[in-house]
Short mmCIF file of C-alpha atoms in Angstrom, two decimals:
data_model
loop_
_atom_site.label_atom_id
_atom_site.label_comp_id
_atom_site.label_asym_id
_atom_site.label_seq_id
_atom_site.Cartn_x
_atom_site.Cartn_y
_atom_site.Cartn_z
CA MET A 1 59.34 -57.84 -19.74
CA THR A 2 59.01 -59.82 -16.60
CA LYS A 3 55.90 -59.79 -13.29
CA GLU A 4 58.88 -58.04 -11.15
CA GLU A 5 60.09 -55.35 -13.65
CA LEU A 6 55.96 -54.49 -14.15
CA ARG A 7 54.87 -54.68 -10.79
CA SER A 8 58.09 -52.31 -9.58
CA LYS A 9 56.99 -49.94 -12.80
CA TYR A 10 53.30 -49.63 -12.73
CA LEU A 11 52.48 -50.44 -9.23
CA PRO A 12 53.67 -46.40 -7.96
CA ILE A 13 51.73 -45.31 -10.51
CA GLY A 14 48.34 -46.94 -9.43
CA GLY A 15 49.06 -46.48 -5.70
CA TYR A 16 49.72 -42.18 -6.79
CA PHE A 17 46.24 -42.67 -8.45
CA PHE A 18 44.45 -44.33 -6.32
CA PHE A 19 46.02 -42.06 -3.35
CA ILE A 20 44.31 -39.17 -5.53
CA ALA A 21 41.06 -40.86 -5.93
CA PHE A 22 40.30 -41.85 -2.54
CA GLY A 23 41.57 -38.26 -1.64
CA LEU A 24 38.76 -36.85 -3.93
CA VAL A 25 36.02 -38.94 -2.19
CA VAL A 26 36.90 -38.01 1.31
CA PHE A 27 37.02 -34.46 0.35
CA PHE A 28 33.13 -34.47 -1.56
CA ILE A 29 31.92 -36.75 1.54
CA ALA A 30 33.19 -33.59 3.57
CA ALA A 31 31.56 -30.63 1.53
CA PHE A 32 28.57 -32.79 1.03
CA LEU A 33 28.27 -33.13 4.96
CA VAL A 34 29.53 -29.66 5.60
CA VAL A 35 26.43 -28.25 3.20
CA PHE A 36 23.78 -30.74 3.88
CA VAL A 37 24.33 -29.80 8.10
CA ARG A 38 24.28 -26.26 7.07
CA THR A 39 20.95 -26.27 5.15
CA LYS A 40 19.47 -28.53 7.62
CA SER A 41 20.42 -26.06 10.13
CA ALA A 42 19.17 -22.83 7.97
CA SER A 43 16.18 -24.41 7.03
CA MET A 44 15.27 -24.45 10.65
CA VAL A 45 12.92 -21.81 12.52
CA VAL A 46 12.15 -20.54 15.53
CA MET A 47 7.70 -19.61 15.71
CA PRO A 48 7.66 -16.44 17.62
CA ASP A 49 4.96 -15.65 19.76
CA VAL A 50 2.53 -13.21 17.84
CA VAL A 51 -0.80 -13.82 19.99
CA GLY A 52 -1.90 -10.01 21.20
CA LYS A 53 -0.44 -8.44 18.08
CA PRO A 54 -1.45 -6.65 15.28
CA TYR A 55 -0.95 -8.69 11.87
CA ASN A 56 0.08 -6.17 9.68
CA GLU A 57 2.66 -5.42 12.41
CA VAL A 58 3.82 -9.68 12.49
CA HIS A 59 2.97 -10.00 8.62
CA ASN A 60 6.81 -9.46 7.28
CA GLU A 61 8.78 -11.47 9.99
CA LEU A 62 6.99 -14.47 9.65
CA MET A 63 7.24 -13.62 5.43
CA ARG A 64 10.94 -13.24 6.78
CA LEU A 65 10.97 -16.69 8.64
CA GLN A 66 9.61 -18.31 5.37
CA LEU A 67 6.41 -19.23 6.90
CA LYS A 68 3.05 -19.72 4.96
CA VAL A 69 0.37 -17.94 6.84
CA ARG A 70 -3.30 -19.08 6.57
CA LEU A 71 -5.10 -16.63 8.11
CA GLU A 72 -8.93 -17.27 9.70
CA SER A 73 -11.09 -14.70 11.22
CA LYS A 74 -13.40 -14.39 14.41
CA ARG A 75 -15.66 -11.45 16.17
CA TYR A 76 -15.12 -10.43 19.38
CA PRO A 77 -16.36 -7.09 19.61
CA ASP A 78 -14.76 -6.58 23.29
CA LYS A 79 -10.85 -7.20 21.48
CA THR A 80 -9.18 -5.11 19.76
CA ASP A 81 -9.74 -5.16 16.24
CA GLY A 82 -7.00 -6.70 13.60
CA ILE A 83 -5.06 -8.48 16.68
CA ILE A 84 -4.23 -11.96 16.04
CA ILE A 85 -6.08 -14.34 19.42
CA TYR A 86 -4.65 -17.58 18.14
CA GLN A 87 -1.66 -19.55 16.35
CA SER A 88 -1.70 -23.35 15.86
CA ILE A 89 2.62 -23.45 16.26
CA ARG A 90 3.26 -22.79 20.05
CA PRO A 91 5.92 -19.94 20.58
CA GLY A 92 9.17 -20.96 20.33
CA ARG A 93 9.02 -24.05 18.92
CA GLU A 94 11.27 -25.09 15.94
CA VAL A 95 10.06 -25.56 12.64
CA GLU A 96 10.68 -26.04 8.98
CA ALA A 97 11.48 -22.96 7.23
CA GLY A 98 8.12 -23.45 4.93
CA SER A 99 5.82 -24.75 7.22
CA LYS A 100 2.33 -23.69 7.14
CA VAL A 101 1.06 -21.44 10.27
CA SER A 102 -2.64 -20.76 11.24
CA LEU A 103 -3.54 -17.40 12.62
CA THR A 104 -7.06 -16.21 13.87
CA VAL A 105 -7.10 -12.36 13.67
CA ASN A 106 -10.04 -11.07 15.31
CA ILE A 107 -13.11 -8.51 13.52
CA GLY A 108 -14.00 -6.52 16.65
CA LEU A 109 -16.11 -3.98 14.26
CA ASP A 110 -18.55 -4.52 12.29
CA ARG A 111 -17.30 -4.88 8.32
CA ILE A 112 -19.52 -3.68 5.36
CA ASP A 113 -19.18 -3.15 1.87
CA MET A 114 -18.80 0.11 0.93
CA PRO A 115 -22.47 1.21 -1.02
CA ASN A 116 -22.01 3.14 -4.14
CA LEU A 117 -23.06 7.08 -3.57
CA LYS A 118 -21.83 8.35 -6.96
CA GLY A 119 -24.33 10.23 -8.79
CA GLN A 120 -26.48 10.55 -5.68
CA SER A 121 -27.31 13.57 -4.16
CA LEU A 122 -25.93 15.01 -1.07
CA VAL A 123 -29.01 14.13 0.86
CA SER A 124 -29.58 10.89 -0.51
CA ALA A 125 -25.88 9.77 0.14
CA LYS A 126 -26.02 11.14 3.48
CA ASN A 127 -29.14 9.35 3.74
CA SER A 128 -27.28 5.58 2.19
CA MET A 129 -24.71 6.19 4.86
CA GLU A 130 -27.07 5.98 8.02
CA LYS A 131 -28.09 2.66 7.56
CA VAL A 132 -25.91 0.05 5.80
CA LEU A 133 -25.95 -3.58 6.19
CA SER A 134 -23.55 -5.26 7.80
CA GLY A 135 -24.12 -8.93 8.53
CA GLU A 136 -27.41 -9.05 10.01
CA THR A 137 -27.55 -5.87 11.38
CA TYR A 138 -27.87 -2.37 10.37
CA VAL A 139 -24.66 0.29 10.90
CA SER A 140 -24.34 3.85 9.59
CA LEU A 141 -21.13 5.54 8.12
CA THR A 142 -19.15 8.67 9.56
CA LEU A 143 -18.84 11.06 7.30
CA GLY A 144 -15.22 12.54 7.54
CA GLY A 145 -15.27 15.82 5.42
CA ILE A 146 -16.98 17.36 1.81
CA THR A 147 -15.22 18.77 -0.71
CA TYR A 148 -16.69 21.03 -3.31
CA VAL A 149 -16.03 21.26 -6.77
CA GLU A 150 -17.33 23.21 -9.90
CA VAL A 151 -20.42 21.88 -11.98
CA LYS A 152 -19.28 20.75 -15.08
CA GLU A 153 -21.01 20.46 -18.39
CA GLY A 154 -23.28 16.87 -17.95
CA GLU A 155 -23.30 16.98 -13.79
CA GLN A 156 -26.18 18.02 -11.41
CA PRO A 157 -25.45 20.17 -8.71
CA ASP A 158 -24.99 18.85 -5.27
CA THR A 159 -24.15 15.43 -6.16
CA VAL A 160 -21.58 13.08 -5.40
CA VAL A 161 -18.79 12.72 -8.20
CA ASP A 162 -15.98 10.49 -6.34
CA GLN A 163 -16.22 8.95 -2.91
CA ILE A 164 -12.99 7.38 -0.79
CA PRO A 165 -13.29 4.53 0.48
CA GLU A 166 -14.56 3.53 -3.45
CA ALA A 167 -18.11 1.60 -3.91
CA GLY A 168 -17.34 -2.22 -3.03
CA LYS A 169 -14.21 -2.08 -0.80
CA ASN A 170 -14.71 -3.67 2.31
CA ILE A 171 -14.02 -1.58 5.39
CA THR A 172 -15.08 -1.23 8.62
CA ALA A 173 -18.17 0.64 9.86
CA GLY A 174 -15.56 3.17 12.29
CA GLU A 175 -13.57 4.21 8.82
CA LYS A 176 -14.31 8.45 7.43
CA VAL A 177 -16.07 8.57 4.33
CA PHE A 178 -15.16 11.55 2.16
CA LEU A 179 -17.03 12.85 -0.39
CA LEU A 180 -16.33 15.20 -3.72
CA VAL A 181 -19.65 16.46 -4.30
CA THR A 182 -20.60 19.60 -7.04
CA LYS A 183 -21.68 22.56 -5.46
CA PRO A 184 -25.33 24.09 -4.94
CA SER A 185 -27.47 25.65 -7.33
CA THR A 186 -28.51 27.53 -4.19
CA LYS A 187 -27.14 28.68 -1.26
CA LYS A 188 -26.97 26.63 1.49
CA LYS A 189 -29.03 26.70 4.80
CA GLU A 190 -27.58 28.30 7.99
CA GLY A 191 -25.35 25.49 10.29
CA GLU A 192 -24.71 23.25 6.79
CA PRO A 193 -21.33 23.60 4.68
CA GLN A 194 -20.78 25.99 2.78
CA ALA A 195 -19.51 25.40 -0.92
CA GLY A 196 -16.07 26.96 -1.73
CA LEU A 197 -12.20 26.17 -2.15
CA ASP A 198 -11.47 26.86 2.12
CA PHE A 199 -9.20 23.80 3.26
CA LYS A 200 -8.98 22.67 6.78
CA PRO A 201 -6.88 20.22 8.62
CA GLY A 202 -8.48 16.85 8.39
CA ASP A 203 -10.13 17.35 5.12
CA SER A 204 -8.90 14.88 2.09
CA PHE A 205 -5.89 15.99 0.41
CA ALA A 206 -6.88 13.98 -2.81
CA PHE A 207 -10.32 15.33 -2.89
CA ALA A 208 -8.68 18.67 -2.31
CA GLN A 209 -6.33 18.76 -5.29
CA ARG A 210 -9.40 17.62 -7.56
CA ALA A 211 -10.78 20.62 -6.59
CA LEU A 212 -8.25 23.10 -7.33
CA VAL A 213 -7.62 21.15 -10.70
CA ARG A 214 -11.56 21.97 -12.03
CA ALA A 215 -10.90 25.66 -10.40
CA LYS A 216 -7.45 25.88 -12.35
CA ILE A 217 -5.69 26.51 -8.95
CA SER A 218 -1.55 25.67 -8.51
CA SER A 219 -0.84 23.79 -5.22
CA LYS A 220 2.38 22.66 -3.84
CA ALA A 221 2.87 19.86 -1.15
CA GLU A 222 4.96 18.39 1.89
CA VAL A 223 4.40 14.75 2.67
CA VAL A 224 4.29 14.16 6.36
CA VAL A 225 4.98 10.97 7.14
CA THR A 226 2.93 9.40 10.58
CA LYS A 227 2.71 6.27 12.09
CA PHE A 228 -0.99 6.96 12.65
CA ARG A 229 -2.94 5.55 10.49
CA PRO A 230 -6.13 7.00 10.46
CA ASP A 231 -4.57 10.43 9.41
CA ASN A 232 -3.56 8.98 6.15
CA GLY A 233 -4.20 11.59 3.27
CA LYS A 234 -5.70 14.44 5.57
CA ILE A 235 -4.29 17.19 5.32
CA GLU A 236 -2.51 18.62 8.49
CA SER A 237 -2.10 22.33 7.80
CA VAL A 238 -2.72 24.75 4.75
CA GLN A 239 -2.20 27.86 3.73
CA LYS A 240 -2.76 30.27 0.41
CA VAL A 241 0.10 32.31 -0.67
CA GLY A 242 -0.81 34.42 -3.50
CA ASN A 243 -2.86 32.56 -5.65
CA GLU A 244 -0.94 29.14 -4.59
CA TYR A 245 -2.17 26.50 -1.77
CA LYS A 246 0.82 25.12 0.01
CA PHE A 247 -0.10 21.94 1.73
CA LYS A 248 1.22 19.69 4.68
CA VAL A 249 -0.39 16.35 4.09
CA PHE A 250 -0.18 12.86 6.16
CA TYR A 251 0.78 9.71 4.69
CA PHE A 252 1.26 5.99 6.17
CA GLU A 253 3.62 3.83 4.29
CA PRO A 254 2.02 0.82 3.63
CA GLU A 255 3.16 -2.77 4.24
CA ASP A 256 1.42 -4.09 1.40
CA ARG A 257 0.29 -2.58 -1.99
CA VAL A 258 -3.34 -4.26 -1.56
CA GLU A 259 -6.05 -3.22 -4.64
CA SER A 260 -6.22 0.66 -3.56
CA GLY A 261 -4.79 2.94 -0.90
CA TYR A 262 -3.15 6.11 -0.28
CA GLU A 263 0.31 6.42 -2.29
CA SER A 264 2.94 9.25 -2.28
CA PHE A 265 4.97 10.55 -4.81
CA VAL A 266 8.16 12.62 -4.05
CA TYR A 267 10.59 13.58 -7.28
CA GLU A 268 13.02 16.66 -8.01
CA ALA A 269 12.15 19.17 -10.92
CA PRO A 270 14.49 18.66 -13.30
CA GLU A 271 14.41 22.10 -14.28
CA ASN A 272 12.82 25.31 -13.66
CA GLY A 273 9.57 25.25 -15.61
CA THR A 274 5.75 24.23 -14.70
CA TYR A 275 4.44 20.82 -14.14
CA SER A 276 1.50 19.07 -13.40
CA LEU A 277 0.62 15.21 -12.18
CA ILE A 278 -1.94 12.89 -13.56
CA VAL A 279 -2.79 9.55 -12.70
CA LYS A 280 -3.38 6.37 -15.69
CA ASP A 281 -5.49 2.99 -15.08
CA GLN A 282 -2.86 0.63 -16.44
CA LYS A 283 -5.91 -1.52 -17.93
CA ASP A 284 -7.41 1.58 -19.42
CA GLU A 285 -5.11 4.58 -20.31
CA THR A 286 -7.92 6.35 -21.74
CA LYS A 287 -9.11 6.64 -17.88
CA GLN A 288 -7.19 9.34 -16.32
CA ILE A 289 -7.47 11.69 -13.52
CA GLU A 290 -5.50 14.82 -13.11
CA ILE A 291 -4.52 15.43 -8.98
CA SER A 292 -2.58 18.40 -9.83
CA ALA A 293 -2.85 22.08 -12.02
CA PRO A 294 -0.01 22.89 -13.86
CA THR A 295 2.06 24.82 -10.95
CA THR A 296 5.45 26.58 -11.38
CA TYR A 297 8.67 24.67 -9.89
CA GLN A 298 12.37 25.57 -9.27
CA GLU A 299 15.66 23.44 -10.59
CA GLY A 300 16.05 20.80 -7.51
CA GLU A 301 12.81 21.85 -5.84
CA LYS A 302 10.67 18.70 -4.34
CA ILE A 303 7.16 18.08 -6.16
CA GLN A 304 5.60 15.99 -3.97
CA THR A 305 1.65 14.46 -3.59
CA VAL A 306 -0.35 12.02 -1.79
CA PHE A 307 -3.24 10.46 -3.89
CA TYR A 308 -5.39 7.63 -3.51
CA ARG A 309 -5.34 4.98 -5.70
CA THR A 310 -7.56 1.99 -7.09
CA GLY A 311 -6.12 -0.53 -8.72
CA ASP A 312 -3.41 -0.70 -10.97
CA VAL A 313 -2.01 2.62 -12.06
CA THR A 314 0.69 4.83 -13.09
CA LEU A 315 1.43 8.43 -11.93
CA VAL A 316 2.55 10.69 -14.97
CA LEU A 317 4.62 14.08 -14.17
CA LEU A 318 4.29 16.42 -17.58
CA ASP A 319 5.93 19.58 -18.43
CA GLU A 320 4.76 22.61 -19.62
CA LYS A 321 4.35 20.87 -22.97
CA GLY A 322 2.44 17.98 -21.87
CA SER A 323 5.06 15.68 -22.07
CA LYS A 324 6.32 12.77 -19.25
CA VAL A 325 8.99 13.74 -17.65
CA LYS A 326 8.78 10.93 -15.02
CA SER A 327 6.31 8.29 -14.61
CA LYS A 328 6.13 5.67 -11.54
CA ASP A 329 3.68 2.62 -11.62
CA TYR A 330 1.52 1.53 -8.30
CA GLU A 331 0.53 -1.93 -8.34
CA ASN A 332 -1.14 -4.59 -5.98
CA GLU A 333 1.02 -7.02 -4.77
CA PHE A 334 -1.41 -9.83 -3.87
#
């Protein structure tokens, strides 16, 4: 076959493959440029102005922008506690997602580590709250309320058996302290809190339930969402219907689950029956707390509660036979 015949036979085929190869190269270059431009554009974010705002209100927004936040704190008593007073990246500046931003948050209130009051007499516990070290000065804590419970075997009367906040938690001096105390063996003096199952608005619902569990009295709750954090876990209203207590309880939805705090639970009863609630420590399931006495519900009726969690726990809903109906884990997010 001559050269001219070879050219006339194979040159068109080569040109066809060359055209396809060239087209693929152009296509991939164009696709790469589109992806590169879009990726580069998507990786840039605009820094918002967060100075003067509470950190807990802007935390989620900064996470959405994929900014890595480094927190520092300073204390200015004349400024609002928890607000941001400085940001390292100026507002409106365009930065790459993943950039580090330093925020300085004001600690306007005295901060302390909550003392351990459990096991102390009520008088001793009150005295301990009067003088708590905060840095180099002493501050006093405010008693939010006392809930009395029946004395169990091995317990002393008029003694603190539990507390909120828990011992060791870092809190502000303005946070109120709630105590669970065994009933006194003698009658209280005039003007002092009376022992009993008389609950009122503002009391700790978590401890009200614990008192009712000890007395084997049933109760029901309705969760009332609030935007006012200090109301969290407190009784909004209470009434006694027959032998059963009915509560409305405030609940503040936390931005993040930290080591301890209030949690809520809502679940529809699968059928008519008697149900109770317990909370188990995930690290040691032998540590569990009954947070409601057996209570009768109708099918479809909401079983609701608000409780105080310390560490990672599992809430378990039990039927009258003690079998698990529903469980839910509550864990620290950090």
